[in-house]
Short mmCIF file of C-alpha atoms in Angstrom, two decimals:
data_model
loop_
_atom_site.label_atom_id
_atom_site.label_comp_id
_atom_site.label_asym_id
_atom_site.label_seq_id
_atom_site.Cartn_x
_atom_site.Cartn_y
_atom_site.Cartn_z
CA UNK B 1023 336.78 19.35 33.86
CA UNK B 1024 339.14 20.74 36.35
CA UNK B 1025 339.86 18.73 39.51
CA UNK B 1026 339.12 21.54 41.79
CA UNK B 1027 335.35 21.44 40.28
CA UNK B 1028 335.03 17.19 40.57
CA UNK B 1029 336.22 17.23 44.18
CA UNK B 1030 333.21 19.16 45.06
CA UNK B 1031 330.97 16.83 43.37
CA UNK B 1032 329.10 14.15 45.45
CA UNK B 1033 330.53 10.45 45.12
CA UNK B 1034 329.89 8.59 43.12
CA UNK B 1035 328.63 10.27 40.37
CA UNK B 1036 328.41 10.67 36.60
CA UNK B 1037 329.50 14.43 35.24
CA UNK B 1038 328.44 15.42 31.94
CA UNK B 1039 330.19 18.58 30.97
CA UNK B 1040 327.67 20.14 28.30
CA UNK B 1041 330.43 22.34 26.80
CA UNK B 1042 332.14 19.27 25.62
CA UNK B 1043 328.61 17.91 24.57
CA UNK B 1044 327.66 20.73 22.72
CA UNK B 1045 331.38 20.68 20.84
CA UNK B 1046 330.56 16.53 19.41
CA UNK B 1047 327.28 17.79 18.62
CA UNK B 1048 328.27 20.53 16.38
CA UNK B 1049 331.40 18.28 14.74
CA UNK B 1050 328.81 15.80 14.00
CA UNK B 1051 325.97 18.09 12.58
CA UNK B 1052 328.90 19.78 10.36
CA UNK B 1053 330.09 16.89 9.65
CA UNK B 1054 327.29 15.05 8.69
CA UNK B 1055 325.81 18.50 6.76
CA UNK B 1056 329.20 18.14 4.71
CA UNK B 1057 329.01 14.54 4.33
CA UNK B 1058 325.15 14.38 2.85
CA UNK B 1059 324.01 12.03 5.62
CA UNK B 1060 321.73 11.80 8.45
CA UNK B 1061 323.30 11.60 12.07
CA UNK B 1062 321.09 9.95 14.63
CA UNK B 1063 321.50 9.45 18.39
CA UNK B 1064 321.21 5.69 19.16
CA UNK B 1065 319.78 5.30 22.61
CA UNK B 1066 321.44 2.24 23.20
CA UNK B 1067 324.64 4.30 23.12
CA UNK B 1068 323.18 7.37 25.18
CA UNK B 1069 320.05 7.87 26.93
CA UNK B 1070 320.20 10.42 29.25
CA UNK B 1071 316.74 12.22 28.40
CA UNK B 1072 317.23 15.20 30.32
CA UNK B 1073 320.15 16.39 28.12
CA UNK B 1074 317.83 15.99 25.41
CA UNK B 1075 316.74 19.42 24.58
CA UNK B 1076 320.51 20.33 23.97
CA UNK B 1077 320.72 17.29 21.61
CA UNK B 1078 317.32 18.39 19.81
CA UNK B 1079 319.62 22.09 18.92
CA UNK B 1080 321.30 19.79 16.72
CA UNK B 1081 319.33 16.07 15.57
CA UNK B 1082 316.28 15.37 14.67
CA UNK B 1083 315.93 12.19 14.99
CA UNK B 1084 316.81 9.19 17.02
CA UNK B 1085 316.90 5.47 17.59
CA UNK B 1086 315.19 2.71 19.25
CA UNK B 1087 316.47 -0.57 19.95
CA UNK B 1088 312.91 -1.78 22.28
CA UNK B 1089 309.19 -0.57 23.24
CA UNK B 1090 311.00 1.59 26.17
CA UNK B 1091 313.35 3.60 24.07
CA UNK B 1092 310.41 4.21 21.20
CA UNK B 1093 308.72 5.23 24.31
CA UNK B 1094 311.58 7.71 25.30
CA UNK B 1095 311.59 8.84 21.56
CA UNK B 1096 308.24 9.89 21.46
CA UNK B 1097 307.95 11.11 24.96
CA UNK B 1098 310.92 12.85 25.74
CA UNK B 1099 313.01 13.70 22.39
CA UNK B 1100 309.23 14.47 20.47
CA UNK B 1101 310.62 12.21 17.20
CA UNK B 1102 309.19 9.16 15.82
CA UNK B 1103 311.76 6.25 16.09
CA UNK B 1104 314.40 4.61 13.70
CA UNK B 1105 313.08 1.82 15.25
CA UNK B 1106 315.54 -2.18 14.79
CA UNK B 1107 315.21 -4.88 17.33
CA UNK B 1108 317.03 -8.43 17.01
CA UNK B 1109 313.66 -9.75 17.47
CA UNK B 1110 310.14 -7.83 18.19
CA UNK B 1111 307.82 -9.44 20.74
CA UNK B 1112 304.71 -9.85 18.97
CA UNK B 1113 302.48 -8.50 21.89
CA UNK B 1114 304.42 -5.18 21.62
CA UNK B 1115 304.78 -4.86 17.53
CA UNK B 1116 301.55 -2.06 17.24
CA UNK B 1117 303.15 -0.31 19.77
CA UNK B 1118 306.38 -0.30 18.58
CA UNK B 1119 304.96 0.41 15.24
CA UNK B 1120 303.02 3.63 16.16
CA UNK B 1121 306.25 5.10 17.56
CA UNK B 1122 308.66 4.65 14.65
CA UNK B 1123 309.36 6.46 11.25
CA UNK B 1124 311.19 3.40 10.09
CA UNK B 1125 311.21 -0.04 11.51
CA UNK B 1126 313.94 -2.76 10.19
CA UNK B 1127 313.26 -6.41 10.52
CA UNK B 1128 316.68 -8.74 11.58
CA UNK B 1129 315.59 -11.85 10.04
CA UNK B 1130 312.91 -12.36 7.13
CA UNK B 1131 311.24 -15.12 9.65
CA UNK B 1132 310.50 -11.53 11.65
CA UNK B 1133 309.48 -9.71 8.66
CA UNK B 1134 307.21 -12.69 7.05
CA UNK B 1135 305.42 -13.00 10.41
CA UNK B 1136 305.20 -9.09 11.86
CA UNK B 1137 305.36 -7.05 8.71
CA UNK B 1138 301.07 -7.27 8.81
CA UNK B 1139 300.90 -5.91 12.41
CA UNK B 1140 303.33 -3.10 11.82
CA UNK B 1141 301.86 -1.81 8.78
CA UNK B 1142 298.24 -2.23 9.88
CA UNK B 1143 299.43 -0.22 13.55
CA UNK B 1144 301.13 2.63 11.32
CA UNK B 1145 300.58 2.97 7.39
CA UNK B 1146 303.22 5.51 6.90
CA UNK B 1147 306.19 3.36 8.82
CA UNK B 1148 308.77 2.47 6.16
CA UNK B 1149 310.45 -0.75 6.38
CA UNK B 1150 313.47 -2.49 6.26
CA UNK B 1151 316.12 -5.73 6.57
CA UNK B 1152 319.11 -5.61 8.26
CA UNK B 1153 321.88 -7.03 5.89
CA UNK B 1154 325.24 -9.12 7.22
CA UNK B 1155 327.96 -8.15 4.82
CA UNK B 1156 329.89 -10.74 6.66
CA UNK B 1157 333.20 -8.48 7.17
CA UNK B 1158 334.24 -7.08 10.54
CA UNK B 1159 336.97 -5.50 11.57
CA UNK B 1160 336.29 -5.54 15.44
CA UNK B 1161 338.76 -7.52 17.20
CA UNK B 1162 337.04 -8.15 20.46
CA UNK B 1163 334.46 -11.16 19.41
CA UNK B 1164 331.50 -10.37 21.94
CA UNK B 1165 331.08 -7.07 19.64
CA UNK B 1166 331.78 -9.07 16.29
CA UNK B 1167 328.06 -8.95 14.58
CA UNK B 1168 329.44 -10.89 11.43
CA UNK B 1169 330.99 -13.93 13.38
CA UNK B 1170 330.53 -17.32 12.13
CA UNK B 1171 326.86 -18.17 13.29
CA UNK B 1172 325.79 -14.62 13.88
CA UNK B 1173 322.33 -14.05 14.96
CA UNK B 1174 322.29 -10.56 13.31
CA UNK B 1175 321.25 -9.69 9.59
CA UNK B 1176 320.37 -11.48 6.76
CA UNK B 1177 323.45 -12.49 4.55
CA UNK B 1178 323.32 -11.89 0.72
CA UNK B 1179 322.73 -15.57 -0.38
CA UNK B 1180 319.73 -15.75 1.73
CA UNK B 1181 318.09 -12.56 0.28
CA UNK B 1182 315.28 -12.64 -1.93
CA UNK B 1183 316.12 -11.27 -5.64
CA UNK B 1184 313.44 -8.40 -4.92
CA UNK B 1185 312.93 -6.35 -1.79
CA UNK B 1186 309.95 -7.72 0.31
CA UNK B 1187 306.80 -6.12 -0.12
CA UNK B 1188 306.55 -2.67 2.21
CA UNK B 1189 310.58 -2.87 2.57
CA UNK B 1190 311.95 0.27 1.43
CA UNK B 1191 315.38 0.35 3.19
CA UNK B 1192 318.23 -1.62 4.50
CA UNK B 1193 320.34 -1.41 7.64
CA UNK B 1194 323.90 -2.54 8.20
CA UNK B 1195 325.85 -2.12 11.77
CA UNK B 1196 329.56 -3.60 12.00
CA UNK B 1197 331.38 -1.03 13.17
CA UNK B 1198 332.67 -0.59 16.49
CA UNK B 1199 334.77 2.61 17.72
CA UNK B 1200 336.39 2.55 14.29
CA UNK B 1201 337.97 5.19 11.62
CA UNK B 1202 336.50 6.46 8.13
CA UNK B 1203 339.40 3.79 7.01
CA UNK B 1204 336.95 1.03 8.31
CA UNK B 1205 334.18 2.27 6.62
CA UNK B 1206 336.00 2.49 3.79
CA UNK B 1207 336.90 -1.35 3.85
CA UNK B 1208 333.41 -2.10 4.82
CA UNK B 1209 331.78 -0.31 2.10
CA UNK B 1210 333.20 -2.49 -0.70
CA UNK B 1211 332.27 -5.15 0.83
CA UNK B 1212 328.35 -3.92 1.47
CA UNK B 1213 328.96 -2.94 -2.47
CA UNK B 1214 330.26 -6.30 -3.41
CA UNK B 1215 327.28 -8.15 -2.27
CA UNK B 1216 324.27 -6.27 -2.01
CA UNK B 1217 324.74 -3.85 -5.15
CA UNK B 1218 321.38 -4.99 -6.39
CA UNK B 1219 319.48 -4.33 -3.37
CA UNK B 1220 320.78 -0.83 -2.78
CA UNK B 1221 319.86 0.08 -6.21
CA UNK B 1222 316.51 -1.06 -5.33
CA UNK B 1223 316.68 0.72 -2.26
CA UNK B 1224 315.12 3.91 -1.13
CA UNK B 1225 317.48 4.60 2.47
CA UNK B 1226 320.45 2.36 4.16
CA UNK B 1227 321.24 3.11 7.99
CA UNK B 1228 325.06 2.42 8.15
CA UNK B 1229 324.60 1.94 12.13
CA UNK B 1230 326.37 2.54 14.58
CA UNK B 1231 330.52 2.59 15.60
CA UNK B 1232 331.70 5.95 13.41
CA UNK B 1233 333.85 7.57 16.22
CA UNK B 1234 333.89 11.27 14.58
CA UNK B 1235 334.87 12.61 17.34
CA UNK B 1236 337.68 10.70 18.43
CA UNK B 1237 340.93 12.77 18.19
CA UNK B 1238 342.71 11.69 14.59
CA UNK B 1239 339.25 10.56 13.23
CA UNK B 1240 340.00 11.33 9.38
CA UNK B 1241 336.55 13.41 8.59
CA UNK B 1242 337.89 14.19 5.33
CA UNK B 1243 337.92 10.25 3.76
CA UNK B 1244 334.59 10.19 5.48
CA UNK B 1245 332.95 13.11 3.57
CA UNK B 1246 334.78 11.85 0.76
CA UNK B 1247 333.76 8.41 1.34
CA UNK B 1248 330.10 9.29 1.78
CA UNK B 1249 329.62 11.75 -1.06
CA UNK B 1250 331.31 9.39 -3.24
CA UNK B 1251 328.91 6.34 -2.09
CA UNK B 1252 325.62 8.76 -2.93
CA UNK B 1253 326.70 9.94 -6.15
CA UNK B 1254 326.67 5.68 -6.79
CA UNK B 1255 323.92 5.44 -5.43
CA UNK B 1256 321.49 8.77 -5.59
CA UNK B 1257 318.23 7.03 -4.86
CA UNK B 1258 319.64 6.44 -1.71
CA UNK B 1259 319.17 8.25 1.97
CA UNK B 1260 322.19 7.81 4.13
CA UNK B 1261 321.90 7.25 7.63
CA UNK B 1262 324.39 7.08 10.44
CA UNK B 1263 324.08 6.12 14.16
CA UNK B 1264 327.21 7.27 15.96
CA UNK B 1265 326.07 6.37 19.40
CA UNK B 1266 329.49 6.78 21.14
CA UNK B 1267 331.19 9.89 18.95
CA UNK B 1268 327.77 12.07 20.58
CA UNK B 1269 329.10 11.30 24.34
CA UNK B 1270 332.89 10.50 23.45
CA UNK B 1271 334.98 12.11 26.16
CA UNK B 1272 332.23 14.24 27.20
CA UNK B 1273 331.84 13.23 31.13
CA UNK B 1274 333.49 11.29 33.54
CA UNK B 1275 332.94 8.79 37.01
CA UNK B 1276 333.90 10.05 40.09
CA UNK B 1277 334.61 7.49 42.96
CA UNK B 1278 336.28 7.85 46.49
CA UNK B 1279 339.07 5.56 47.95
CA UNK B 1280 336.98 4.01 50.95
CA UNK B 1281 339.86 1.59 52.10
CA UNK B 1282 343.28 0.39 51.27
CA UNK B 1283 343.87 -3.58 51.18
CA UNK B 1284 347.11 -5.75 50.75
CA UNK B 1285 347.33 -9.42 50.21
CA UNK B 1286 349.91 -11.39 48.87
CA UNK B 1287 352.36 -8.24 47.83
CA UNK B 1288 349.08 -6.87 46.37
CA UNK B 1289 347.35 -3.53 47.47
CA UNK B 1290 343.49 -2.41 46.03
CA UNK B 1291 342.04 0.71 46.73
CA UNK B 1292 338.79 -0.62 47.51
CA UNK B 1293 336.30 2.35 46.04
CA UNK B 1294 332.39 3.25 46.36
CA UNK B 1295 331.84 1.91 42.98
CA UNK B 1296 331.80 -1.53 40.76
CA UNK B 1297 333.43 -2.20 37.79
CA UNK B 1298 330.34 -5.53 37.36
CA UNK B 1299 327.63 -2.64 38.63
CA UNK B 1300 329.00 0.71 36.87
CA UNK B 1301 331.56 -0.04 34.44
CA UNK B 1302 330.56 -3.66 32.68
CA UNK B 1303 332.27 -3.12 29.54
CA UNK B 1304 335.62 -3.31 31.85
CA UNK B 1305 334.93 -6.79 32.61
CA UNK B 1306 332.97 -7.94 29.45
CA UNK B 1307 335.29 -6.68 26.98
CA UNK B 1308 337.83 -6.03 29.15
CA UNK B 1309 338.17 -2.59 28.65
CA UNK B 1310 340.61 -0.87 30.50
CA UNK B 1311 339.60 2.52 31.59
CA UNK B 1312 342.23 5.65 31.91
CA UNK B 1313 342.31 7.08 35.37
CA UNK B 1314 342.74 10.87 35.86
CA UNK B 1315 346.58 11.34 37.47
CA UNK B 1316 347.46 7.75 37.02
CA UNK B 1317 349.59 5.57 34.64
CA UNK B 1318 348.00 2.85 33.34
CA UNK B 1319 350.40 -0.43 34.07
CA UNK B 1320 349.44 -3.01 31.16
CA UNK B 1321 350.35 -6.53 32.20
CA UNK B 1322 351.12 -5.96 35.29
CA UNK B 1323 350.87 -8.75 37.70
CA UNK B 1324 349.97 -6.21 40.52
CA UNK B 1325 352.04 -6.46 43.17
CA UNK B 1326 353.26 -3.77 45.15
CA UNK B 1327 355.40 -0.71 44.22
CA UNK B 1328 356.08 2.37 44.75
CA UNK B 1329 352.27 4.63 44.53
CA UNK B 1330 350.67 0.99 42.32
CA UNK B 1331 347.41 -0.33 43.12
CA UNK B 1332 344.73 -2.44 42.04
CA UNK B 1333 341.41 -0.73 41.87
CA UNK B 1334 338.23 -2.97 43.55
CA UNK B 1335 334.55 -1.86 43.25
CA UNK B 1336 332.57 -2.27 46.48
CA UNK B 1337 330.20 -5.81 45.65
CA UNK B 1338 330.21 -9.08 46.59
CA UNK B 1339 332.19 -10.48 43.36
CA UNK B 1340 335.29 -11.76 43.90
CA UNK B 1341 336.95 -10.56 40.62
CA UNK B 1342 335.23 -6.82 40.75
CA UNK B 1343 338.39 -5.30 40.21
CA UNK B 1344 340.76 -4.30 37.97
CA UNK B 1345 345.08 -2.71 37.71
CA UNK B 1346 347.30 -2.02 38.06
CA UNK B 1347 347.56 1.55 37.97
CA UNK B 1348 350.86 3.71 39.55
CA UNK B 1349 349.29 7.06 41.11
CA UNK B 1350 351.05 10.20 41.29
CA UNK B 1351 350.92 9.53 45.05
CA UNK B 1352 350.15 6.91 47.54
CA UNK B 1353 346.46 6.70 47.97
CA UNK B 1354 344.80 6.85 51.38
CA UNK B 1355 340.59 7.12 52.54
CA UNK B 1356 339.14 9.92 50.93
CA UNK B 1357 341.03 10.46 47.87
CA UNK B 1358 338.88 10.87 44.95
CA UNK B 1359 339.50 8.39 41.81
CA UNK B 1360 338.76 9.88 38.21
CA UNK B 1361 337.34 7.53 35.55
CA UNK B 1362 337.84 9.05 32.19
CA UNK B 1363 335.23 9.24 29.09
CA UNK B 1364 332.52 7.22 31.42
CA UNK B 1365 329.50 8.10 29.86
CA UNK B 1366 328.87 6.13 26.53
CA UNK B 1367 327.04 3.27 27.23
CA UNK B 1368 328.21 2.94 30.51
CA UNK B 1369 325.34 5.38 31.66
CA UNK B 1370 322.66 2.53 29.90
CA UNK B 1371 324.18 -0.37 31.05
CA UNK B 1372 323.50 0.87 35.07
CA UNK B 1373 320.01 0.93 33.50
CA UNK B 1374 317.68 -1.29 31.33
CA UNK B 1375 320.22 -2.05 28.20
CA UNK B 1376 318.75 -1.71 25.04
CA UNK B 1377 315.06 -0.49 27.02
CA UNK B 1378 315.20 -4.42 27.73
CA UNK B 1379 313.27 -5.04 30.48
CA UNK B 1380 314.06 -7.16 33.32
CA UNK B 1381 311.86 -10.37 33.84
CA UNK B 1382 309.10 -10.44 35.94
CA UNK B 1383 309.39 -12.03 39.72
CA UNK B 1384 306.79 -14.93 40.22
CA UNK B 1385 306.00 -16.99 42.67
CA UNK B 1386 304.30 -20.57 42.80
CA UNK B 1387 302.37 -20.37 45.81
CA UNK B 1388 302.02 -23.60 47.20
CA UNK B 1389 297.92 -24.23 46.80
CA UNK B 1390 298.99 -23.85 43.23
CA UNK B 1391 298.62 -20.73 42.27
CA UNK B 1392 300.40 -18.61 40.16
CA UNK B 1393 301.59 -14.88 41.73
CA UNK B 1394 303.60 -11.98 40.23
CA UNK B 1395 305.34 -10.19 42.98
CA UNK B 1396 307.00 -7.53 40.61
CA UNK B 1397 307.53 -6.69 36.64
CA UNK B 1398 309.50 -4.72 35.47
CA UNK B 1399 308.41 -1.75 32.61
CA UNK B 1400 308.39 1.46 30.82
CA UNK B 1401 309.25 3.53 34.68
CA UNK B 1402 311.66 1.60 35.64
CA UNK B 1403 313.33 1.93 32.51
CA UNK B 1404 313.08 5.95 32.48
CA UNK B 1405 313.70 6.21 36.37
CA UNK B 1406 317.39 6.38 35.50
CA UNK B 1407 316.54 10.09 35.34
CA UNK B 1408 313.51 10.75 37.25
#
């Protein structure tokens, strides 16, 4: 995406260039075609429902993490749900149920008391159990699902020797932004402790973090991998969810310089975005994003040199910044500011995460009574593109 073409694009604003879409979409659909798997978009990755009619050229299917994104499914990508949910509000289970294909239980607490509803809501859904192979190789720990005291999946020693009645399927998801070498690891581990499950098995959802599309991505150990795992196990259906690889470096943030501010030896280009508002994973991770024209200064204590500054987003939080960062020239008002590969998750998490919704706003009145002055649904949650 050629500067000439961003600097005549409002600020700030997300750019999706659909020719780089359209490229990760066809990797992953040959890809997956060689492979013998299913690819799936994951919405918690990438929900941007107006670009769904390119995606439909090339998947059939997608996932749900919530009521809002089975919603979206149905409604906008015309696809019953691969539906999993840490936990499923029992006030929303039929209607979850009625919009998925397959719905996956975290915990068999969730299964022994919502397994009724769901199949009652939809007779055709096939179920499942997400499994914790307890082996990770993410390093940051807020994206670690196998952790000590993980909330996610049911470990091997807690399984039952059978599958559950109505469970036909499995789901695993420990994989963040890695290679095929990950997968590789990770397999003999799933292998090691759940053989007897997947030969009971009719599908397994490997989840999410297979970054085909990163640059160096070894596709061939994958289709190796993969073909090699199915001929093990041909009663199986593979499923992937490569929520990041669909969007991976496929769009970008564009934000203008609004001021320049020094303090203590240390100058921020104040911008008309927030890392806490825009960018979260910066903070939260940290994750340090590459700027368009400008060298990326690790452990630098910002002060000033020559063309370095700190980059600040425009709220009220004190540490809503991040740098250093040397420019190729001094900045000044006006200068536009380039965030690289900005649209994975970073487009959800301006939004409703997950389809989560926020909590209602009530207020005790003081005669007692009991008033909701706002919640929070299904519009809100799509409104990111209305």
């Amino acid at each position: 995406m050629e500067n000439e073409i961003l600097s005549r694009v409002q600020s700030p604003a997300y750019v999706i260039d659909e020719r780089l879409l359209r490229r990760n979409l066809q990797l992953i659909k040959d890809v997956s075609r060689s492979a013998g798997v299913e690819a799936i978009l994951a919405f918690k990755a990438f929900a941007l429902w107006k670009t769904f009619p390119i995606f439909k050229e090339y998947i059939s299917s997608v996932t749900a993490s919530s009521l809002a994104e089975a919603r979206l499914a149905v409604e906008e990508f015309g696809a019953l749900a691969h539906t999993f949910a840490t936990v499923y509000p029992a006030r929303d289970i039929a209607a979850i149920a009625v919009r998925s294909s397959h719905l996956t239980f975290n915990s068999l607490s969730q299964y022994s008391r919502l397994y009724p509803l769901a199949a009652k809501a939809n007779p055709q859904l096939k179920f499942g159990l997400r499994i914790n192979p307890e082996y990770c190789e993410v390093g940051t720990a807020l994206y670690n699902p196998c952790a000590a005291g993980s909330r996610f999946g049911i470990t091997a020693d807690k399984m039952p020797r059978e599958l559950p009645e109505g469970v036909s399927g499995l789901h695993c998801h420990c994989h963040c932004e890695s290679g095929a070498d990950v997968l590789q690891r990770t397999l003999a581990k799933i292998e090691e402790r759940f053989a007897p499950w997947l030969r009971q098995a009719e599908w397994l959802n490997l989840g999410g973090g297979h970054l085909l599309t990163r640059e160096g991505y070894d596709i061939d150990l994958f289709v190796r991998l993969m073909n090699d795992f199915r001929s093990r196990y041909p009663n199986l259906r593979v499923i992937i969810e490569p929520g990041s690889a669909f969007a991976w470096q496929t769009g970008v943030l564009v934000a203008t310089v609004e001021d320049i501010v020094e303090d203590k030896g240390i100058r921020t280009a104040v911008l008309d975005v927030s890392f806490t508002c825009h960018m979260p994973d910066c903070l939260e991770m940290p994750y340090w994003p590459a700027v368009r024209g400008a060298e990326t200064l690790a452990g630098h204590n910002g002060k000033c040199g020559e063309r370095v500054y700190r980059l600040g987003g425009n709220s009220c939080l004190a540490g809503d910044f991040m740098g250093a960062w040397r420019f190729e020239k001094e900045l000044k008002p006006g200068d536009r500011i380039v965030f690289e590969d900005m649209l994975h998750y970073t487009t959800v998490k301006t939004t409703m995460f997950n389809g989560v919704a926020h909590p209602a706003i009530v207020m005790l009145r003081a005669d007692g009574r009991i008033e909701t002055l706002r919640e929070f649904g299904y519009a809100d949650y799509k409104s990111r593109m209305d």
